[in-house]
Amino acid sequence: MGNSVKLVISDIDGTLLNAKHNITGELKKAVKRVSANNIPVVLASARAPQGMYPIAKKLAIQSNPLVSYNGAYILKMHEQNELQSLKSHPMKKEAVIRIVETVKKKFTEISINIYAKNNWFVEKDDIWIKIESSITKLMPTKVHFDSLSKDETIEVHKLLLIGEKDEIQELVAYLKILQLEGVTFYLSKENYLEIVAANVSKETAVKELAGYYRISTKEILTIGDQFNDIPMLKLAGVGVAMGNAPEEVKKAATFVTTSNNNDGAAKALIDHVL
């Protein structure tokens, strides 16, 4: 199997990171061996670039592309803040404004986060933002969303709306009624609603990376644990679902490895790449 894989694309949370949000020594070793065979390992996440870069650095793959915001922004980072855009799929400003206004009027307890390239913008500091900040080890920039929407130079790559599970369910139902054009939304956790441009998905990112590396999607191995990973697990030549993934995600994969607390990603690399 190993010889046919020319590129590895992996999710981060619930996949490479264990429940304590750590990378194990076993994973570092496995990634090092894969890299030594001239097979790039690329991180693909709903996270912002600056929330991915430290993980890439720990795995010594920081010079490889990063697929951020679920594929809305593919880039290379040269040192922490110098960005080289490879692919950018920003949201339409009208959609961003409409969603933000809707949430502020009708869902006042829900936290609004706007991501643009390497920036994380918020209007106020609430408990959800504090939790997200502690997970990603990042600090948001406080701004007035009105001024943000008027700034033509800012490309919005993602909206993240966080709240109680039932509030988020209500919001999803409401947004469906609005029939917004040019956006797609999905839950990355049961209380995390991610909104990106309609053409954005990890599946599209896999195709774009295949083009970037001049290989077939059949020569790619993907690893993931969540519903937003299903398209890339199906498209790749080899799709590996984590042992901690929901049943539906496992069904979409070629193989199922052990959980993220049992070095499942390292095992996947050893079993199917090396």
mmCIF file of C-alpha atoms in Angstrom:
data_model
loop_
_atom_site.group_PDB
_atom_site.id
_atom_site.type_symbol
_atom_site.label_atom_id
_atom_site.label_comp_id
_atom_site.label_asym_id
_atom_site.label_seq_id
_atom_site.Cartn_x
_atom_site.Cartn_y
_atom_site.Cartn_z
ATOM 1 C CA MET A 1 0.000 0.000 0.000
ATOM 2 C CA GLY A 2 2.721 2.444 1.065
ATOM 3 C CA ASN A 3 4.261 3.007 -2.364
ATOM 4 C CA SER A 4 1.051 4.331 -3.916
ATOM 5 C CA VAL A 5 0.602 7.155 -1.359
ATOM 6 C CA LYS A 6 2.358 10.377 -2.388
ATOM 7 C CA LEU A 7 0.653 12.841 -0.034
ATOM 8 C CA VAL A 8 -0.969 12.667 3.409
ATOM 9 C CA ILE A 9 -3.680 15.154 4.423
ATOM 10 C CA SER A 10 -4.786 15.014 8.047
ATOM 11 C CA ASP A 11 -7.312 16.714 10.267
ATOM 12 C CA ILE A 12 -5.978 18.051 13.606
ATOM 13 C CA ASP A 13 -8.508 18.058 16.468
ATOM 14 C CA GLY A 14 -9.696 14.598 17.437
ATOM 15 C CA THR A 15 -7.228 13.156 14.917
ATOM 16 C CA LEU A 16 -3.600 14.217 15.446
ATOM 17 C CA LEU A 17 -4.270 15.660 18.897
ATOM 18 C CA ASN A 18 -5.368 13.465 21.785
ATOM 19 C CA ALA A 19 -8.101 14.457 24.262
ATOM 20 C CA LYS A 20 -5.560 16.610 26.135
ATOM 21 C CA HIS A 21 -4.831 18.508 22.888
ATOM 22 C CA ASN A 22 -1.319 17.049 22.777
ATOM 23 C CA ILE A 23 0.873 15.465 20.099
ATOM 24 C CA THR A 24 2.538 12.227 21.182
ATOM 25 C CA GLY A 25 6.109 11.094 20.607
ATOM 26 C CA GLU A 26 4.784 8.179 18.532
ATOM 27 C CA LEU A 27 3.071 10.560 16.126
ATOM 28 C CA LYS A 28 6.181 12.738 15.808
ATOM 29 C CA LYS A 29 8.218 9.645 14.930
ATOM 30 C CA ALA A 30 5.691 8.408 12.360
ATOM 31 C CA VAL A 31 5.431 11.828 10.648
ATOM 32 C CA LYS A 32 9.225 12.109 10.591
ATOM 33 C CA ARG A 33 9.474 8.724 8.845
ATOM 34 C CA VAL A 34 6.809 9.677 6.288
ATOM 35 C CA SER A 35 8.554 13.019 5.594
ATOM 36 C CA ALA A 36 11.894 11.198 5.211
ATOM 37 C CA ASN A 37 10.277 9.221 2.366
ATOM 38 C CA ASN A 38 9.529 12.512 0.561
ATOM 39 C CA ILE A 39 5.810 12.172 1.251
ATOM 40 C CA PRO A 40 4.489 15.552 2.444
ATOM 41 C CA VAL A 41 2.109 15.616 5.416
ATOM 42 C CA VAL A 42 -0.375 18.498 5.169
ATOM 43 C CA LEU A 43 -2.678 19.672 7.972
ATOM 44 C CA ALA A 44 -6.333 20.376 7.095
ATOM 45 C CA SER A 45 -8.509 21.957 9.744
ATOM 46 C CA ALA A 46 -11.371 24.318 10.510
ATOM 47 C CA ARG A 47 -8.774 26.220 12.573
ATOM 48 C CA ALA A 48 -7.161 29.519 11.658
ATOM 49 C CA PRO A 49 -3.616 29.403 10.213
ATOM 50 C CA GLN A 50 -2.012 30.686 13.417
ATOM 51 C CA GLY A 51 -3.778 27.918 15.355
ATOM 52 C CA MET A 52 -2.262 25.340 12.993
ATOM 53 C CA TYR A 53 1.291 26.612 12.604
ATOM 54 C CA PRO A 54 2.566 25.602 16.090
ATOM 55 C CA ILE A 55 1.306 22.043 15.491
ATOM 56 C CA ALA A 56 2.959 21.926 12.067
ATOM 57 C CA LYS A 57 6.162 23.155 13.726
ATOM 58 C CA LYS A 58 6.044 20.416 16.395
ATOM 59 C CA LEU A 59 5.753 17.846 13.603
ATOM 60 C CA ALA A 60 8.522 19.568 11.564
ATOM 61 C CA ILE A 61 6.149 20.076 8.592
ATOM 62 C CA GLN A 62 5.768 23.865 8.874
ATOM 63 C CA SER A 63 7.117 24.460 5.349
ATOM 64 C CA ASN A 64 4.246 22.419 3.845
ATOM 65 C CA PRO A 65 0.930 24.046 2.882
ATOM 66 C CA LEU A 66 -1.759 24.516 5.548
ATOM 67 C CA VAL A 67 -5.437 23.980 4.725
ATOM 68 C CA SER A 68 -7.175 26.390 7.100
ATOM 69 C CA TYR A 69 -10.863 27.199 7.676
ATOM 70 C CA ASN A 70 -11.883 23.819 6.247
ATOM 71 C CA GLY A 71 -10.337 24.727 2.885
ATOM 72 C CA ALA A 72 -11.390 28.393 2.595
ATOM 73 C CA TYR A 73 -7.748 29.484 2.781
ATOM 74 C CA ILE A 74 -4.777 27.356 1.705
ATOM 75 C CA LEU A 75 -1.432 28.955 2.400
ATOM 76 C CA LYS A 76 2.192 28.564 3.336
ATOM 77 C CA MET A 77 3.516 30.331 6.408
ATOM 78 C CA HIS A 78 7.083 31.572 6.452
ATOM 79 C CA GLU A 79 7.800 32.109 10.096
ATOM 80 C CA GLN A 80 4.781 32.975 12.205
ATOM 81 C CA ASN A 81 3.193 35.820 10.276
ATOM 82 C CA GLU A 82 4.472 35.998 6.709
ATOM 83 C CA LEU A 83 1.785 34.399 4.541
ATOM 84 C CA GLN A 84 1.936 33.052 1.010
ATOM 85 C CA SER A 85 -1.604 32.520 -0.297
ATOM 86 C CA LEU A 86 -2.067 29.421 -2.459
ATOM 87 C CA LYS A 87 -5.894 29.382 -2.662
ATOM 88 C CA SER A 88 -8.415 31.814 -1.190
ATOM 89 C CA HIS A 89 -12.205 31.359 -1.140
ATOM 90 C CA PRO A 90 -13.646 34.309 0.829
ATOM 91 C CA MET A 91 -17.321 34.683 1.761
ATOM 92 C CA LYS A 92 -19.540 37.257 0.079
ATOM 93 C CA LYS A 93 -19.674 40.380 2.263
ATOM 94 C CA GLU A 94 -23.490 40.653 1.973
ATOM 95 C CA ALA A 95 -23.893 37.164 3.450
ATOM 96 C CA VAL A 96 -21.499 37.957 6.306
ATOM 97 C CA ILE A 97 -23.383 41.161 7.169
ATOM 98 C CA ARG A 98 -26.783 39.433 7.037
ATOM 99 C CA ILE A 99 -25.699 36.557 9.292
ATOM 100 C CA VAL A 100 -24.002 38.854 11.825
ATOM 101 C CA GLU A 101 -27.060 41.144 11.976
ATOM 102 C CA THR A 102 -29.411 38.152 12.380
ATOM 103 C CA VAL A 103 -27.410 36.684 15.262
ATOM 104 C CA LYS A 104 -27.063 40.046 17.015
ATOM 105 C CA LYS A 105 -30.819 40.678 16.813
ATOM 106 C CA LYS A 106 -32.344 37.255 17.397
ATOM 107 C CA PHE A 107 -29.680 35.090 19.062
ATOM 108 C CA THR A 108 -28.043 37.470 21.520
ATOM 109 C CA GLU A 109 -26.385 34.740 23.626
ATOM 110 C CA ILE A 110 -24.488 33.299 20.656
ATOM 111 C CA SER A 111 -20.854 34.295 20.273
ATOM 112 C CA ILE A 112 -19.771 35.696 16.871
ATOM 113 C CA ASN A 113 -16.222 35.128 15.593
ATOM 114 C CA ILE A 114 -14.977 36.424 12.237
ATOM 115 C CA TYR A 115 -11.845 34.969 10.639
ATOM 116 C CA ALA A 116 -10.000 36.750 7.839
ATOM 117 C CA LYS A 117 -6.683 35.318 6.626
ATOM 118 C CA ASN A 118 -4.599 35.164 9.800
ATOM 119 C CA ASN A 119 -6.906 37.345 11.911
ATOM 120 C CA TRP A 120 -9.547 36.417 14.472
ATOM 121 C CA PHE A 121 -12.003 39.264 15.122
ATOM 122 C CA VAL A 122 -14.598 39.524 17.909
ATOM 123 C CA GLU A 123 -16.778 42.356 19.181
ATOM 124 C CA LYS A 124 -16.893 41.328 22.817
ATOM 125 C CA ASP A 125 -15.131 38.924 25.146
ATOM 126 C CA ASP A 126 -17.567 36.246 26.302
ATOM 127 C CA ILE A 127 -17.186 32.842 27.948
ATOM 128 C CA TRP A 128 -17.215 30.992 24.586
ATOM 129 C CA ILE A 129 -14.419 33.152 23.229
ATOM 130 C CA LYS A 130 -12.390 32.571 26.404
ATOM 131 C CA ILE A 131 -12.822 28.779 25.971
ATOM 132 C CA GLU A 132 -11.858 28.918 22.272
ATOM 133 C CA SER A 133 -8.861 31.080 23.164
ATOM 134 C CA SER A 134 -7.669 28.565 25.764
ATOM 135 C CA ILE A 135 -7.986 25.656 23.281
ATOM 136 C CA THR A 136 -6.220 27.385 20.376
ATOM 137 C CA LYS A 137 -3.782 29.419 22.542
ATOM 138 C CA LEU A 138 -4.698 32.479 20.464
ATOM 139 C CA MET A 139 -6.023 35.913 21.372
ATOM 140 C CA PRO A 140 -8.723 37.566 19.242
ATOM 141 C CA THR A 141 -8.659 41.190 18.093
ATOM 142 C CA LYS A 142 -11.566 43.324 19.306
ATOM 143 C CA VAL A 143 -13.249 45.402 16.582
ATOM 144 C CA HIS A 144 -16.643 46.814 15.636
ATOM 145 C CA PHE A 145 -18.081 44.457 13.030
ATOM 146 C CA ASP A 146 -19.594 47.459 11.196
ATOM 147 C CA SER A 147 -16.151 48.864 10.428
ATOM 148 C CA LEU A 148 -14.981 45.407 9.381
ATOM 149 C CA SER A 149 -17.773 44.945 6.849
ATOM 150 C CA LYS A 150 -16.981 48.331 5.279
ATOM 151 C CA ASP A 151 -13.285 47.517 4.828
ATOM 152 C CA GLU A 152 -12.850 46.373 1.218
ATOM 153 C CA THR A 153 -9.369 44.979 1.857
ATOM 154 C CA ILE A 154 -10.587 42.357 4.343
ATOM 155 C CA GLU A 155 -11.488 38.933 2.980
ATOM 156 C CA VAL A 156 -13.673 37.003 5.426
ATOM 157 C CA HIS A 157 -12.873 33.288 5.244
ATOM 158 C CA LYS A 158 -15.042 31.972 8.052
ATOM 159 C CA LEU A 159 -17.712 32.804 10.602
ATOM 160 C CA LEU A 160 -17.731 30.731 13.783
ATOM 161 C CA LEU A 161 -20.878 30.929 15.908
ATOM 162 C CA ILE A 162 -20.706 29.349 19.370
ATOM 163 C CA GLY A 163 -23.465 28.862 21.927
ATOM 164 C CA GLU A 164 -25.443 26.302 23.868
ATOM 165 C CA LYS A 165 -26.290 23.223 21.804
ATOM 166 C CA ASP A 166 -30.042 23.931 21.589
ATOM 167 C CA GLU A 167 -29.488 27.606 20.660
ATOM 168 C CA ILE A 168 -27.173 26.564 17.841
ATOM 169 C CA GLN A 169 -29.794 24.063 16.590
ATOM 170 C CA GLU A 170 -32.371 26.880 16.534
ATOM 171 C CA LEU A 171 -29.952 29.135 14.671
ATOM 172 C CA VAL A 172 -29.253 26.433 12.052
ATOM 173 C CA ALA A 173 -33.003 26.030 11.454
ATOM 174 C CA TYR A 174 -33.412 29.812 11.168
ATOM 175 C CA LEU A 175 -30.496 30.220 8.731
ATOM 176 C CA LYS A 176 -31.964 27.478 6.525
ATOM 177 C CA ILE A 177 -35.197 29.494 6.273
ATOM 178 C CA LEU A 178 -33.210 32.593 5.211
ATOM 179 C CA GLN A 179 -31.878 30.628 2.189
ATOM 180 C CA LEU A 180 -28.626 32.572 2.103
ATOM 181 C CA GLU A 181 -26.811 32.437 -1.210
ATOM 182 C CA GLY A 182 -23.178 31.492 -1.581
ATOM 183 C CA VAL A 183 -22.583 30.047 1.891
ATOM 184 C CA THR A 184 -22.417 26.600 3.413
ATOM 185 C CA PHE A 185 -22.666 25.790 7.104
ATOM 186 C CA TYR A 186 -21.917 22.743 9.212
ATOM 187 C CA LEU A 187 -21.351 21.808 12.845
ATOM 188 C CA SER A 188 -17.727 21.072 13.733
ATOM 189 C CA LYS A 189 -18.857 20.350 17.312
ATOM 190 C CA GLU A 190 -22.461 20.134 18.490
ATOM 191 C CA ASN A 191 -22.327 23.761 19.662
ATOM 192 C CA TYR A 192 -19.912 25.142 17.017
ATOM 193 C CA LEU A 193 -21.503 26.382 13.792
ATOM 194 C CA GLU A 194 -18.958 27.066 11.045
ATOM 195 C CA ILE A 195 -19.969 29.121 8.003
ATOM 196 C CA VAL A 196 -17.812 29.399 4.874
ATOM 197 C CA ALA A 197 -18.251 30.162 1.157
ATOM 198 C CA ALA A 198 -20.393 27.614 -0.702
ATOM 199 C CA ASN A 199 -17.541 26.130 -2.757
ATOM 200 C CA VAL A 200 -15.420 25.428 0.331
ATOM 201 C CA SER A 201 -14.844 21.925 1.670
ATOM 202 C CA LYS A 202 -11.964 19.660 2.572
ATOM 203 C CA GLU A 203 -12.865 17.715 -0.595
ATOM 204 C CA THR A 204 -12.172 20.793 -2.758
ATOM 205 C CA ALA A 205 -8.934 21.303 -0.808
ATOM 206 C CA VAL A 206 -7.840 17.718 -1.590
ATOM 207 C CA LYS A 207 -8.385 18.408 -5.309
ATOM 208 C CA GLU A 208 -6.484 21.701 -5.082
ATOM 209 C CA LEU A 209 -3.566 20.054 -3.272
ATOM 210 C CA ALA A 210 -3.514 17.242 -5.850
ATOM 211 C CA GLY A 211 -3.114 19.991 -8.460
ATOM 212 C CA TYR A 212 -0.457 21.758 -6.404
ATOM 213 C CA TYR A 213 1.618 18.568 -6.034
ATOM 214 C CA ARG A 214 0.736 17.348 -9.555
ATOM 215 C CA ILE A 215 -0.586 14.007 -8.395
ATOM 216 C CA SER A 216 -3.906 12.161 -8.592
ATOM 217 C CA THR A 217 -6.365 12.273 -5.684
ATOM 218 C CA LYS A 218 -6.021 8.473 -5.707
ATOM 219 C CA GLU A 219 -2.401 8.924 -4.543
ATOM 220 C CA ILE A 220 -3.527 10.775 -1.418
ATOM 221 C CA LEU A 221 -4.202 9.342 2.045
ATOM 222 C CA THR A 222 -6.549 11.346 4.287
ATOM 223 C CA ILE A 223 -7.174 10.969 8.032
ATOM 224 C CA GLY A 224 -10.123 12.444 9.936
ATOM 225 C CA ASP A 225 -12.692 11.993 12.687
ATOM 226 C CA GLN A 226 -15.629 14.319 12.000
ATOM 227 C CA PHE A 227 -18.543 14.774 9.598
ATOM 228 C CA ASN A 228 -16.709 17.589 7.786
ATOM 229 C CA ASP A 229 -13.955 15.037 6.992
ATOM 230 C CA ILE A 230 -16.316 12.638 5.150
ATOM 231 C CA PRO A 231 -15.890 14.236 1.668
ATOM 232 C CA MET A 232 -12.081 14.052 1.836
ATOM 233 C CA LEU A 233 -12.149 10.499 3.217
ATOM 234 C CA LYS A 234 -14.310 9.433 0.268
ATOM 235 C CA LEU A 235 -12.347 11.275 -2.421
ATOM 236 C CA ALA A 236 -8.834 10.148 -1.463
ATOM 237 C CA GLY A 237 -7.325 6.873 -2.647
ATOM 238 C CA VAL A 238 -7.119 5.861 1.007
ATOM 239 C CA GLY A 239 -9.404 7.409 3.636
ATOM 240 C CA VAL A 240 -8.690 6.544 7.273
ATOM 241 C CA ALA A 241 -11.267 7.285 9.980
ATOM 242 C CA MET A 242 -10.229 7.547 13.607
ATOM 243 C CA GLY A 243 -11.506 5.015 16.140
ATOM 244 C CA ASN A 244 -13.165 7.903 18.000
ATOM 245 C CA ALA A 245 -15.109 9.000 14.890
ATOM 246 C CA PRO A 246 -18.917 8.699 14.682
ATOM 247 C CA GLU A 247 -20.221 5.594 12.876
ATOM 248 C CA GLU A 248 -21.185 7.556 9.748
ATOM 249 C CA VAL A 249 -17.614 8.840 9.378
ATOM 250 C CA LYS A 250 -16.205 5.324 9.794
ATOM 251 C CA LYS A 251 -18.538 4.052 7.058
ATOM 252 C CA ALA A 252 -17.142 6.649 4.619
ATOM 253 C CA ALA A 253 -13.532 5.498 5.147
ATOM 254 C CA THR A 254 -11.420 2.774 3.551
ATOM 255 C CA PHE A 255 -9.931 1.861 6.927
ATOM 256 C CA VAL A 256 -10.624 2.596 10.588
ATOM 257 C CA THR A 257 -7.651 3.063 12.909
ATOM 258 C CA THR A 258 -7.505 3.277 16.722
ATOM 259 C CA SER A 259 -8.662 6.393 18.619
ATOM 260 C CA ASN A 260 -6.813 9.692 19.005
ATOM 261 C CA ASN A 261 -5.982 8.633 22.588
ATOM 262 C CA ASN A 262 -4.355 5.442 21.280
ATOM 263 C CA ASP A 263 -2.062 6.903 18.601
ATOM 264 C CA GLY A 264 -4.560 6.194 15.817
ATOM 265 C CA ALA A 265 -3.015 8.679 13.371
ATOM 266 C CA ALA A 266 0.511 7.319 13.925
ATOM 267 C CA LYS A 267 -0.828 3.789 13.427
ATOM 268 C CA ALA A 268 -2.555 4.854 10.182
ATOM 269 C CA LEU A 269 0.722 6.239 8.824
ATOM 270 C CA ILE A 270 2.660 3.105 9.793
ATOM 271 C CA ASP A 271 -0.001 0.719 8.425
ATOM 272 C CA HIS A 272 -0.906 2.479 5.189
ATOM 273 C CA VAL A 273 1.997 4.739 4.162
ATOM 274 C CA LEU A 274 5.265 3.273 5.447
#
